[in-house]
mmCIF file of C-alpha atoms and ligand atoms in Angstrom:
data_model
loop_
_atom_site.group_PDB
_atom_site.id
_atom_site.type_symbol
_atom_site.label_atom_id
_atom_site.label_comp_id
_atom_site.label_asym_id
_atom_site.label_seq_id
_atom_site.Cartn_x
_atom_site.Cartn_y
_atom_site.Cartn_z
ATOM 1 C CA UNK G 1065 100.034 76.143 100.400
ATOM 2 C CA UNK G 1066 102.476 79.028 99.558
ATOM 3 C CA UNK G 1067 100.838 82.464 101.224
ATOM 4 C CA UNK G 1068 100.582 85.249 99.105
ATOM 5 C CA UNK G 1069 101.094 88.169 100.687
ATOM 6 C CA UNK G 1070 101.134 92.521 99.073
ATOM 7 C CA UNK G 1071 103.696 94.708 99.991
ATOM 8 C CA UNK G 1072 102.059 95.961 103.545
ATOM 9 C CA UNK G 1073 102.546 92.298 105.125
ATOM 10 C CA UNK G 1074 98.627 91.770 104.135
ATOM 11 C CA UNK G 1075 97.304 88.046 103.611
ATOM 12 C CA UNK G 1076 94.978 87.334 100.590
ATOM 13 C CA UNK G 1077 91.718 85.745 102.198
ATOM 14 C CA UNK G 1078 88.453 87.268 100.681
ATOM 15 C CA UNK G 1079 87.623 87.246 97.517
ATOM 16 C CA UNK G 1080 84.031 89.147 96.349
ATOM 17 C CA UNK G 1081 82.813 88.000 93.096
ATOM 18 C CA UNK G 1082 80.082 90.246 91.357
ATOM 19 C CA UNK G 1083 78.243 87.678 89.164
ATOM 20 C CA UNK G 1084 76.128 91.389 87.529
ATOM 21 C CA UNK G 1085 76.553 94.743 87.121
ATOM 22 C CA UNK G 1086 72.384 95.427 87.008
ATOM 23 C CA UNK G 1087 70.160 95.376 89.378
ATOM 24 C CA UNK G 1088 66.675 96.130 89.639
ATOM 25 C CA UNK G 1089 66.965 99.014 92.042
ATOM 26 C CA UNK G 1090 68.548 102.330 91.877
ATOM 27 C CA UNK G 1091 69.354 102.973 95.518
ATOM 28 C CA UNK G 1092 70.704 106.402 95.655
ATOM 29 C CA UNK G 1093 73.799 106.556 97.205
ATOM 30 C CA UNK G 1094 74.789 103.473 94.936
ATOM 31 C CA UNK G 1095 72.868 103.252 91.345
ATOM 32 C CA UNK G 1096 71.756 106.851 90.986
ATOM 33 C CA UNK G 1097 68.973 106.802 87.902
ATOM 34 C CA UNK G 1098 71.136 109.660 86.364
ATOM 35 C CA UNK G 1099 73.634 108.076 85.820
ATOM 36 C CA UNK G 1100 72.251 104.177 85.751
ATOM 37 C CA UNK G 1101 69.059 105.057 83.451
ATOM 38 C CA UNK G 1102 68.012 104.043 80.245
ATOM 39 C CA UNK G 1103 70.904 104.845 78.023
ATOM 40 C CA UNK G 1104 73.028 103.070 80.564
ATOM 41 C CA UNK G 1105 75.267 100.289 78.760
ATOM 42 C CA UNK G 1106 75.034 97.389 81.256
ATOM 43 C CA UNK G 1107 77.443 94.605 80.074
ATOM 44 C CA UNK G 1108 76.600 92.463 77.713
ATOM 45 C CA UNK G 1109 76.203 88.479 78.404
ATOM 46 C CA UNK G 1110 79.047 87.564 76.522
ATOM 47 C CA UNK G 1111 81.108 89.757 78.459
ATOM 48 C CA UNK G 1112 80.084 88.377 81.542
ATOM 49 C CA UNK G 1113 82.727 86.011 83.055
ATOM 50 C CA UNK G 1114 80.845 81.818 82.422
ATOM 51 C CA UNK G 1115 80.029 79.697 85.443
ATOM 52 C CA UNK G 1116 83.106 77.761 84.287
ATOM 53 C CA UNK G 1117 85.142 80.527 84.264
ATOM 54 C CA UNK G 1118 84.240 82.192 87.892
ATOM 55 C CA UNK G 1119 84.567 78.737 89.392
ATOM 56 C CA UNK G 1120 88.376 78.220 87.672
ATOM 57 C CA UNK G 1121 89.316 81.224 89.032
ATOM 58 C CA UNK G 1122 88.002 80.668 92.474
ATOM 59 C CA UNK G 1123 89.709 77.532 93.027
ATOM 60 C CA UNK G 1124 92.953 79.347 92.158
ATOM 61 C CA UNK G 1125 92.096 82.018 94.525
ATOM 62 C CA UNK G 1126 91.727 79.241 97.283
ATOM 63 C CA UNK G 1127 95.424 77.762 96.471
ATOM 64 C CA UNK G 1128 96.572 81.782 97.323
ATOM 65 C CA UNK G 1129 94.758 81.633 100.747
ATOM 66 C CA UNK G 1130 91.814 82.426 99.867
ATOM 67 C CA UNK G 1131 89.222 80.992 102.447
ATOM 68 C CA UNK G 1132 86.109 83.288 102.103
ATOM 69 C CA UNK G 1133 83.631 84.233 99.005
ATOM 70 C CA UNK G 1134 80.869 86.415 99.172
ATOM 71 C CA UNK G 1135 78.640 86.713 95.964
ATOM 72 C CA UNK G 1136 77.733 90.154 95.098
ATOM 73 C CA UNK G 1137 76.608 92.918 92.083
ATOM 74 C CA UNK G 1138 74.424 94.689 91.370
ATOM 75 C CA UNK G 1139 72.155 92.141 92.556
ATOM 76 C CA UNK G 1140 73.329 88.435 92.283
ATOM 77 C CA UNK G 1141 69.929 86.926 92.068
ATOM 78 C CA UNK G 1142 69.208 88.547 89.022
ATOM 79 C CA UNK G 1143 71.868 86.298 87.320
ATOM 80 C CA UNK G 1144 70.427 83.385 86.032
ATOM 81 C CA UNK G 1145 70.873 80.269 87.376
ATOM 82 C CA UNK G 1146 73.128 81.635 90.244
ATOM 83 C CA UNK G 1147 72.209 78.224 92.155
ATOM 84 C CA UNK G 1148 74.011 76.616 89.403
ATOM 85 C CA UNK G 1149 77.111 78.796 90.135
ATOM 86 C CA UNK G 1150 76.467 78.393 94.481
ATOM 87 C CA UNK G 1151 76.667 74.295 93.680
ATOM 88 C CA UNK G 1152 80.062 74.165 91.810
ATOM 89 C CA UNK G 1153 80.689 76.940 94.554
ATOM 90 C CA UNK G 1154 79.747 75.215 97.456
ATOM 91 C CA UNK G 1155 82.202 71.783 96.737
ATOM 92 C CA UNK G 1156 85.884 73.830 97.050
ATOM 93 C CA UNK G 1157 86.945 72.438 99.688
ATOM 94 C CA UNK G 1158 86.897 74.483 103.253
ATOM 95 C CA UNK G 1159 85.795 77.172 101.860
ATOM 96 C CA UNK G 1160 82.973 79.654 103.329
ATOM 97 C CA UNK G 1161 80.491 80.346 100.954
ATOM 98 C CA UNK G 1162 77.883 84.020 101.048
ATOM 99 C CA UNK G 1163 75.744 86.502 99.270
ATOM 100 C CA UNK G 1164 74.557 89.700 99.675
ATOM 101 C CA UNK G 1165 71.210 90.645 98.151
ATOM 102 C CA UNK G 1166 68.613 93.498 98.549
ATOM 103 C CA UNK G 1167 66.225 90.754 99.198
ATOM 104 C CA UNK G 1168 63.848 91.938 96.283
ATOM 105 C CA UNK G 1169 64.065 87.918 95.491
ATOM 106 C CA UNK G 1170 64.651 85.628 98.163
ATOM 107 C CA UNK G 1171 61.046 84.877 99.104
ATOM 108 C CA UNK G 1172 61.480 82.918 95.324
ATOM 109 C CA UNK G 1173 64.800 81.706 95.410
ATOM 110 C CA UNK G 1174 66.037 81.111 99.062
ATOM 111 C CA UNK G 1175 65.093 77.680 98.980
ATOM 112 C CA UNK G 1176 67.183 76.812 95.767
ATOM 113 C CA UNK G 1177 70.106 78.869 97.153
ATOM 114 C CA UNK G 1178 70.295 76.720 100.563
ATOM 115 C CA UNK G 1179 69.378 73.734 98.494
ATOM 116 C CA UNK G 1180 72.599 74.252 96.064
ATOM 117 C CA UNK G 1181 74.533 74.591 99.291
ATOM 118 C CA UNK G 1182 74.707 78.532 100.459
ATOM 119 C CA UNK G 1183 74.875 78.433 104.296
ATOM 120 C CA UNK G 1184 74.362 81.698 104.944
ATOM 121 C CA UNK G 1185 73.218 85.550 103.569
ATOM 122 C CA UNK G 1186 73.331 88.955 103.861
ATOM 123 C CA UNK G 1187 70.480 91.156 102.979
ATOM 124 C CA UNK G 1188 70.116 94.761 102.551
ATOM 125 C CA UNK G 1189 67.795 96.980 103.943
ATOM 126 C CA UNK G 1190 68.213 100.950 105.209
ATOM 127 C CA UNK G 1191 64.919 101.590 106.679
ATOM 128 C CA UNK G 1192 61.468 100.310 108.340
ATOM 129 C CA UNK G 1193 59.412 103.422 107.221
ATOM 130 C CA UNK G 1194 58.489 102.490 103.696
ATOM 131 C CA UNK G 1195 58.035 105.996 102.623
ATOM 132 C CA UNK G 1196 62.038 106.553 103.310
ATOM 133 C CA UNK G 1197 62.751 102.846 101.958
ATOM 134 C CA UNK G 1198 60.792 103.608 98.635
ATOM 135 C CA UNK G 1199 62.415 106.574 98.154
ATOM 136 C CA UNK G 1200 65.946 105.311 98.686
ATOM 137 C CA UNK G 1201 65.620 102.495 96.569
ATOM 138 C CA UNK G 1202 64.029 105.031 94.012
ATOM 139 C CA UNK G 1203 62.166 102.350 92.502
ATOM 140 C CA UNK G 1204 59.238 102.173 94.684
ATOM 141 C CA UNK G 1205 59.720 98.751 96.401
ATOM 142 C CA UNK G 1206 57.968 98.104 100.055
ATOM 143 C CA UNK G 1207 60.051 97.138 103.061
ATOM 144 C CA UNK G 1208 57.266 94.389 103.556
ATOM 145 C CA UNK G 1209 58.912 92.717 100.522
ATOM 146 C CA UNK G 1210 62.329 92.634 101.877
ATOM 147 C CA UNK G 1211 60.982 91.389 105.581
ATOM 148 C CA UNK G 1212 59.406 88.556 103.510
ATOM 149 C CA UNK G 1213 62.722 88.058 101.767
ATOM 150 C CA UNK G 1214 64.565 87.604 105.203
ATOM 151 C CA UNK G 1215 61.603 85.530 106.326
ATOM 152 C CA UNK G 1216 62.454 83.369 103.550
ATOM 153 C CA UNK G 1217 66.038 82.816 104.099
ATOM 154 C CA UNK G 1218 65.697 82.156 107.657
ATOM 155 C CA UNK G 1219 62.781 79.778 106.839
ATOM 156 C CA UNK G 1220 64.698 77.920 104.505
ATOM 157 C CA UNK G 1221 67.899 77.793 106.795
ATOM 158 C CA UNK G 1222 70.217 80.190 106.158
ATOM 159 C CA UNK G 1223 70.460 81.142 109.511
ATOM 160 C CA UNK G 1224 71.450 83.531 111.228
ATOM 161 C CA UNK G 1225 70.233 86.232 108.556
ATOM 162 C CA UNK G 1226 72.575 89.328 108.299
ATOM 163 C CA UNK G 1227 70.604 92.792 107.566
ATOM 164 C CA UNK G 1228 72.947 95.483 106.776
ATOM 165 C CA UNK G 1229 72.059 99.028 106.955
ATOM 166 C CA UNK G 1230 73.729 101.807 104.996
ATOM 167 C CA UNK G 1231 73.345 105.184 106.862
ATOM 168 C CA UNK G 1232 73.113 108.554 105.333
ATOM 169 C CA UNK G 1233 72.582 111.226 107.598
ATOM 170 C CA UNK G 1234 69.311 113.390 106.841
ATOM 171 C CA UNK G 1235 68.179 110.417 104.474
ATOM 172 C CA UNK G 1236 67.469 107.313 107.214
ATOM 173 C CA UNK G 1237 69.105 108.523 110.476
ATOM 174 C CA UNK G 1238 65.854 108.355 112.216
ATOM 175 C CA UNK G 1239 65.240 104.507 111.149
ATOM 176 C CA UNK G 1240 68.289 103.531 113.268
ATOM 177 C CA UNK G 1241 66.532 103.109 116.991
ATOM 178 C CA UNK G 1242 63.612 101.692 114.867
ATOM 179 C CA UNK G 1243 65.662 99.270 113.013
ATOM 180 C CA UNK G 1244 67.557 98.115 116.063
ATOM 181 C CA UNK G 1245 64.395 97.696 118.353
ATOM 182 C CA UNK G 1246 62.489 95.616 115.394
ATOM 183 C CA UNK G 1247 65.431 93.456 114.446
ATOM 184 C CA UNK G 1248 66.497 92.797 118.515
ATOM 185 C CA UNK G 1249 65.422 89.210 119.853
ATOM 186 C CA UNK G 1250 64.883 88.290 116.145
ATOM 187 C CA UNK G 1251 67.632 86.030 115.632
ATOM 188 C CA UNK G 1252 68.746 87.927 112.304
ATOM 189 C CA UNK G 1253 72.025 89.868 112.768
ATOM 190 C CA UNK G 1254 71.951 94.008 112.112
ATOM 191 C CA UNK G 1255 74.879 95.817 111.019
ATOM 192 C CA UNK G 1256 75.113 99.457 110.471
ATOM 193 C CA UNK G 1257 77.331 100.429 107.751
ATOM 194 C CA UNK G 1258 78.935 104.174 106.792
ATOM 195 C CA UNK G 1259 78.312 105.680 104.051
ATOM 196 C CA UNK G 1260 81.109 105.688 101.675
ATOM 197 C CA UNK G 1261 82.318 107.833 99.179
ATOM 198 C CA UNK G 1262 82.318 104.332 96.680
ATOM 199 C CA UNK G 1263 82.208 105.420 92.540
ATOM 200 C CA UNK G 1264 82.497 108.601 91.408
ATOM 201 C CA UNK G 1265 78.443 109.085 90.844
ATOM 202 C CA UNK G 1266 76.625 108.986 94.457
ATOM 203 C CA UNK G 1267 77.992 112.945 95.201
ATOM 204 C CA UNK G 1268 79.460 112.022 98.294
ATOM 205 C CA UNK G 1269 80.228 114.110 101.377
ATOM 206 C CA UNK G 1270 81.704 113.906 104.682
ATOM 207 C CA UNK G 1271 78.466 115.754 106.394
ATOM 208 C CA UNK G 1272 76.221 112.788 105.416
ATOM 209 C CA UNK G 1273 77.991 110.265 106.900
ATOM 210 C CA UNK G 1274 76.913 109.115 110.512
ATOM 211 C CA UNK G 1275 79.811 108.178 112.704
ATOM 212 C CA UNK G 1276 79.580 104.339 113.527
ATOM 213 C CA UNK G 1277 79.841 105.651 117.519
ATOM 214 C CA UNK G 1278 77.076 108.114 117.206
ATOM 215 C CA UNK G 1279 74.635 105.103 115.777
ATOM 216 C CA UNK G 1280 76.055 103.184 119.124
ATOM 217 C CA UNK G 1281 75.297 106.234 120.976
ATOM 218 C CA UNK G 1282 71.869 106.757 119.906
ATOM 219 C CA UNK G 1283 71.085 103.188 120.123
ATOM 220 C CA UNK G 1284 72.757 102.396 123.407
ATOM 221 C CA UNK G 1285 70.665 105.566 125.052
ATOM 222 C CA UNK G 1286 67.504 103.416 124.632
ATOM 223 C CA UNK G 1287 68.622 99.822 124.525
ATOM 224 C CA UNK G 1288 71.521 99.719 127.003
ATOM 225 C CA UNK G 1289 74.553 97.996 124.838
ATOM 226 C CA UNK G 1290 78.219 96.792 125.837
ATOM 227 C CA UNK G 1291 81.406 95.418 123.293
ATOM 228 C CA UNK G 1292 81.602 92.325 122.251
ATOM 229 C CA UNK G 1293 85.414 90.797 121.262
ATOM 230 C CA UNK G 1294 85.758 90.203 117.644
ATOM 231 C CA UNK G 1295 85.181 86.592 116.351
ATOM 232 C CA UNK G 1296 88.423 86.481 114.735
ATOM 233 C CA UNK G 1297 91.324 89.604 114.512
ATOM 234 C CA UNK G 1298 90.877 91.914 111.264
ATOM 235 C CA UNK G 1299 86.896 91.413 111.749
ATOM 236 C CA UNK G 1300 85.279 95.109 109.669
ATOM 237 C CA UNK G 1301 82.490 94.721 111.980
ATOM 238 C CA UNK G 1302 82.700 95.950 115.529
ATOM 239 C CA UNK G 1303 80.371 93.571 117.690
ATOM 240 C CA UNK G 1304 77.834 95.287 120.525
ATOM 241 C CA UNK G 1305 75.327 93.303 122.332
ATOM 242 C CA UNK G 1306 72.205 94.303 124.399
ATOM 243 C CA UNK G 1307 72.780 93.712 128.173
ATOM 244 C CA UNK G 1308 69.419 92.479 128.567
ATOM 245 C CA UNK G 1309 70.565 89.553 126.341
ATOM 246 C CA UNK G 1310 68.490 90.594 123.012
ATOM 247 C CA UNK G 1311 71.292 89.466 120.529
ATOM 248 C CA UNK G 1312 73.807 91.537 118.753
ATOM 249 C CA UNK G 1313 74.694 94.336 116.273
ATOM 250 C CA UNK G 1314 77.801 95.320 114.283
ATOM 251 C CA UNK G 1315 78.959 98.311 113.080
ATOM 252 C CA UNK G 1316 81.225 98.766 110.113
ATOM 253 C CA UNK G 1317 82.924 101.755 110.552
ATOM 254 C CA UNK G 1318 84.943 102.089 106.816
ATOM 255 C CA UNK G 1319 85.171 105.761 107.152
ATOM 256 C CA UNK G 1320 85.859 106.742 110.653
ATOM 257 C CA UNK G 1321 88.180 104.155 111.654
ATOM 258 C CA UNK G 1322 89.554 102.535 108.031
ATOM 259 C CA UNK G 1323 91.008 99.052 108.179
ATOM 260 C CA UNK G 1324 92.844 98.928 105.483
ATOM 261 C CA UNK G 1325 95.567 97.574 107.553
ATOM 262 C CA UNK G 1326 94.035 94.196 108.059
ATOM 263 C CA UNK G 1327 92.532 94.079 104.707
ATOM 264 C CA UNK G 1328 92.784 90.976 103.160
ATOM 265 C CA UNK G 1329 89.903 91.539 100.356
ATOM 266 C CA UNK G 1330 90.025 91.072 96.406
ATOM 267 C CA UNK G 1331 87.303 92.123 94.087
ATOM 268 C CA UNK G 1332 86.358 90.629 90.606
ATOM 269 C CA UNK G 1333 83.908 92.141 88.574
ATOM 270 C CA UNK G 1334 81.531 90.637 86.348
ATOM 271 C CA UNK G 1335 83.862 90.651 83.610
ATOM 272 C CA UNK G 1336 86.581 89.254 85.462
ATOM 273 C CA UNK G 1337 88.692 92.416 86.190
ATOM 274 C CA UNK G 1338 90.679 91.703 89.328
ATOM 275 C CA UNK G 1339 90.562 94.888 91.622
ATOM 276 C CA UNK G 1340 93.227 95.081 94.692
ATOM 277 C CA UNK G 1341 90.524 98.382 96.642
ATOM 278 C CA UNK G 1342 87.605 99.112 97.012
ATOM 279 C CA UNK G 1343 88.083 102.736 96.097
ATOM 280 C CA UNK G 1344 90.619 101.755 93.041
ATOM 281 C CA UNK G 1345 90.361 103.674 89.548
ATOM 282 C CA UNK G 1346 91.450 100.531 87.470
ATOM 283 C CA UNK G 1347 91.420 96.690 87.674
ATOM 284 C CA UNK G 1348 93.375 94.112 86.507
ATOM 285 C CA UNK G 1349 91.996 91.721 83.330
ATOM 286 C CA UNK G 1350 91.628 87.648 84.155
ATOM 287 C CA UNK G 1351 88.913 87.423 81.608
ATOM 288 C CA UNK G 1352 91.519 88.342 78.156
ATOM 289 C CA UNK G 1353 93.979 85.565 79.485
ATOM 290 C CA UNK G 1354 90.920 83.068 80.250
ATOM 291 C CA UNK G 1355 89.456 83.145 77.106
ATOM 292 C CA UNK G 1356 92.776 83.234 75.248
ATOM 293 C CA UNK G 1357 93.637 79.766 76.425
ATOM 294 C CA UNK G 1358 96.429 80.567 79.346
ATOM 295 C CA UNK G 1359 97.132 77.831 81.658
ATOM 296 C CA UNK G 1360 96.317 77.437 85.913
ATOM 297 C CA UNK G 1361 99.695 78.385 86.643
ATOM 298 C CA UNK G 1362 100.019 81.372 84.092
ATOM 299 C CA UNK G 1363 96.676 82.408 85.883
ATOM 300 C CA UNK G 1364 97.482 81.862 89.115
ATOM 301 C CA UNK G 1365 100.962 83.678 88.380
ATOM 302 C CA UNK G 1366 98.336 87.246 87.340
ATOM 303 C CA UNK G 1367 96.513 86.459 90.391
ATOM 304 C CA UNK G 1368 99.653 86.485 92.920
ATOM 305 C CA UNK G 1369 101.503 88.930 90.624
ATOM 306 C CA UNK G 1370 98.434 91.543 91.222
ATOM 307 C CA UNK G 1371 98.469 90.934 94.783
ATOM 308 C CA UNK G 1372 101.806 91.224 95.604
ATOM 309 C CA UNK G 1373 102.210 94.678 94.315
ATOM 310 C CA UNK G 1374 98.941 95.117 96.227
ATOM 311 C CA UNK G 1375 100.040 98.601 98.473
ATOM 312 C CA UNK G 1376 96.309 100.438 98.650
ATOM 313 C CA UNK G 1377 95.468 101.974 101.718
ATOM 314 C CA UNK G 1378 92.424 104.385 100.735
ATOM 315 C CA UNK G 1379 89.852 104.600 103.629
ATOM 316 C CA UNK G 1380 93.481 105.415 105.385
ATOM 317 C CA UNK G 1381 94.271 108.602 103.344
ATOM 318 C CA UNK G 1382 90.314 109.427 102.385
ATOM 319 C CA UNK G 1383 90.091 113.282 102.617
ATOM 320 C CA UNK G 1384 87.996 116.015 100.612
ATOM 321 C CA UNK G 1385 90.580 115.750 97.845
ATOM 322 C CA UNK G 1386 90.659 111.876 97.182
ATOM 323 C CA UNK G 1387 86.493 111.687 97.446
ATOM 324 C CA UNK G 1388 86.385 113.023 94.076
ATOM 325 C CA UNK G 1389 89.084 111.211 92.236
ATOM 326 C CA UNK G 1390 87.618 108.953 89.793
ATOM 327 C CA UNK G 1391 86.972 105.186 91.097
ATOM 328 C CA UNK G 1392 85.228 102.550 89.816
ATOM 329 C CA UNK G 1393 81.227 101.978 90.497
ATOM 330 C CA UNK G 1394 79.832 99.763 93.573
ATOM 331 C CA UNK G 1395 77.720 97.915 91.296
ATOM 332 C CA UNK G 1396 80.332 96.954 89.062
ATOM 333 C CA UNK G 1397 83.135 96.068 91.137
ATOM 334 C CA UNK G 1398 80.848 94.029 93.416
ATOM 335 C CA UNK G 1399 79.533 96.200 97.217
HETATM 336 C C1 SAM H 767 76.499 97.090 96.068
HETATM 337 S S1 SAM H 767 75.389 96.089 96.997
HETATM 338 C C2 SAM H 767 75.341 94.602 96.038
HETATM 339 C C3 SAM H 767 74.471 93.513 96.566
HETATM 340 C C4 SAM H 767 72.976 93.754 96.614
HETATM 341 N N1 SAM H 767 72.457 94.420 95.479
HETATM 342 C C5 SAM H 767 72.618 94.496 97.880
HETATM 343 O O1 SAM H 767 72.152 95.633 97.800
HETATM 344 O O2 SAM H 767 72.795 93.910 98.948
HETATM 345 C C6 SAM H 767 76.294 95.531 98.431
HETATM 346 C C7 SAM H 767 76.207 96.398 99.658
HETATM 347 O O3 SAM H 767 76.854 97.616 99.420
HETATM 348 C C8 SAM H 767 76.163 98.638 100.114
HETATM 349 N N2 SAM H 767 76.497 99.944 99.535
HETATM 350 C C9 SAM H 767 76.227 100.399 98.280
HETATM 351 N N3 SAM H 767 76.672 101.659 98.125
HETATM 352 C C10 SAM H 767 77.242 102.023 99.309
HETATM 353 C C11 SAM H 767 77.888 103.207 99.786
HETATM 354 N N4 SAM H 767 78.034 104.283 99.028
HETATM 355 N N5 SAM H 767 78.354 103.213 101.056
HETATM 356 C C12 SAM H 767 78.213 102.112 101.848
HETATM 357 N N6 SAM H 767 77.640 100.971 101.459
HETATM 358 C C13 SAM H 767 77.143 100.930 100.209
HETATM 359 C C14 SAM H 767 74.727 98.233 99.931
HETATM 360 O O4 SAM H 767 73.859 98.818 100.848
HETATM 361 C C15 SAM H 767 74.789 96.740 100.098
HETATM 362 O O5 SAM H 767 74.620 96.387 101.465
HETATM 363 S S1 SF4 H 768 72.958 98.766 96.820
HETATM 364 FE FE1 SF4 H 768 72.466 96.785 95.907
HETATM 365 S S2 SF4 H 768 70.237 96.996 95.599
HETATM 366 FE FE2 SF4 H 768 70.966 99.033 95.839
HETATM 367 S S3 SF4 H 768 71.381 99.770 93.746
HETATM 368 FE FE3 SF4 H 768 73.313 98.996 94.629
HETATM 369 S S4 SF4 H 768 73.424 96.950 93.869
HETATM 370 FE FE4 SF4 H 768 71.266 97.569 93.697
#
């Protein structure tokens, strides 16, 4: 296999694949109802990239070194038939198959997921106190839901659970001790993530971010904690475990301490735009040359071609200026 590499040395591994651009909450710092309310113009099914399709191009991304996928949105399990898409998934060959969900579904559909052949998950959830939770998903949902949702996934296999936690300071910086006592000795894996200044809607600033040490700080005050090695080099999480022996947590710290060196992550949207950043204005169309009959190798050629001029370095050079540049939406691009 020839490795495809962009022009800072970087290795094409990851791919995130956003199978919808709705979802049925509006989580603040992501979907704000302003901007994602009624009038929104959600894309329409047509445009949405076929099972066919998103499986065609995934086995091309595997022949450029791609050895990771991680289903995304808006919120996959409101796609129909996603199963359908995990099962033609789940047969490339050596390739590690996840999802991330805000849970609002699992306790119906986490048996069909592991059935079609997911391994494992990631679920969302920023807070224990459902008074803070309903508020930040702004459509009223209860935590107990979600906990049910992660009971479900675990029940049905797809073990260890991950539970990632955005946090936004003066919105759920008081769940974090909470959060890290309840999900300790349960077997499910919490990860605290920074806030980022993703899409140009969520109003972001650098005062409501919590520094990835400061949540290891507060946490490690109560429930003594030492550093873990990575599992593999170019890991985004940073491992911690309780010295008593109570599992793990991660930290992701995207904003303090950027990785963009050892990023090795492509996005594709619902509509098959190929995006190189997280934080990029513009993507790069799949879908047009799909759908207009071009061969595996023309494809494949985009796919390298994209990546090679690949230099984006964002999180690296984030300051007050670049925050508000325009960039494309979380839910669109795929979280
Ligand atoms: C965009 S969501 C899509 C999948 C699914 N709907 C979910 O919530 O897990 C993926 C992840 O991105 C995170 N996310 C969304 N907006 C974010 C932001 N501004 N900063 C950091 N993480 C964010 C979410 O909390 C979630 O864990
Ligand atoms: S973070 Fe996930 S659950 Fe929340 S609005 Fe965004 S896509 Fe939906």
């Amino acid at each position: 296999m020839e490795m495809t590499t962009d022009r800072l040395g970087r290795p094409l591994r990851d791919l995130r694949i956003s199978v919808t651009d709705r979802c049925n909450f509006r989580c603040l710092y992501c979907m704000p109802k302003e901007i994602f309310g009624r009038d929104y113009r959600f894309l329409r099914r047509d445009q949405l990239l076929s099972f066919e399709e998103i499986e065609r191009l995934a086995r091309l991304f595997v022949e450029h070194g791609v050895e990771k996928i991680r289903l995304t949105g808006g919120e996959p399990l409101l796609r129909r038939d996603v199963e359908g898409l995990i099962a033609r998934l789940a047969l490339i060959p050596g390739l590690d198959l996840t999802l991330t969900t805000n849970g609002s579904l699992l306790p119906a559909k986490a048996k069909a997921l592991r059935d079609a052949g997911l391994t494992r998950i990631t679920v969302s959830l920023d807070s224990l106190d459902d008074t803070v939770f309903r508020a930040m998903n702004d459509v009223d949902f209860p935590v107990e839901r979600v906990l049910a949702g992660i009971e479900a996934a675990a029940a049905a296999g797809l073990a260890p659970v991950k539970v990632n936690m955005v946090v936004r300071r003066g919105m759920n910086d008081e769940s974090i001790v909470p959060m890290a006592r309840f999900f300790r000795e349960s077997g499910h894996i919490l990860r605290f993530i920074e806030y980022m200044d993703v899409g140009s809607s969520n109003g972001w600033r650098l005062d409501d971010v919590v520094p990835a040490d400061e949540v290891v700080a507060l946490i490690d005050a109560e429930l003594p904690l030492e550093a873990v090695e990575p599992n593999y080099p170019g890991e985004v999480a940073t491992r911690w475990r309780y010295r008593d022996g109570g599992g793990e947590i991660g930290v992701i710290a995207s904003v303090t301490r950027p990785f963009c060196g050892g990023c090795t992550r492509a996005r594709l949207s619902a509509e098959g735009s190929l995006f190189t950043c997280l934080f990029a204005a513009h993507g790069h169309d799949l879908r047009g040359p799909l759908r207009e009959g071009a061969s595996d190798e023309e494809i494949s050629a985009a796919i390298g071609g994209v990546w090679g001029r690949r230099a984006d370095r964002y999180s690296e050079i984030r300051s007050a200026a670049t925050a508000s540049r325009p960039k494309v939406e979380m839910s669109y691009i795929g979280g």
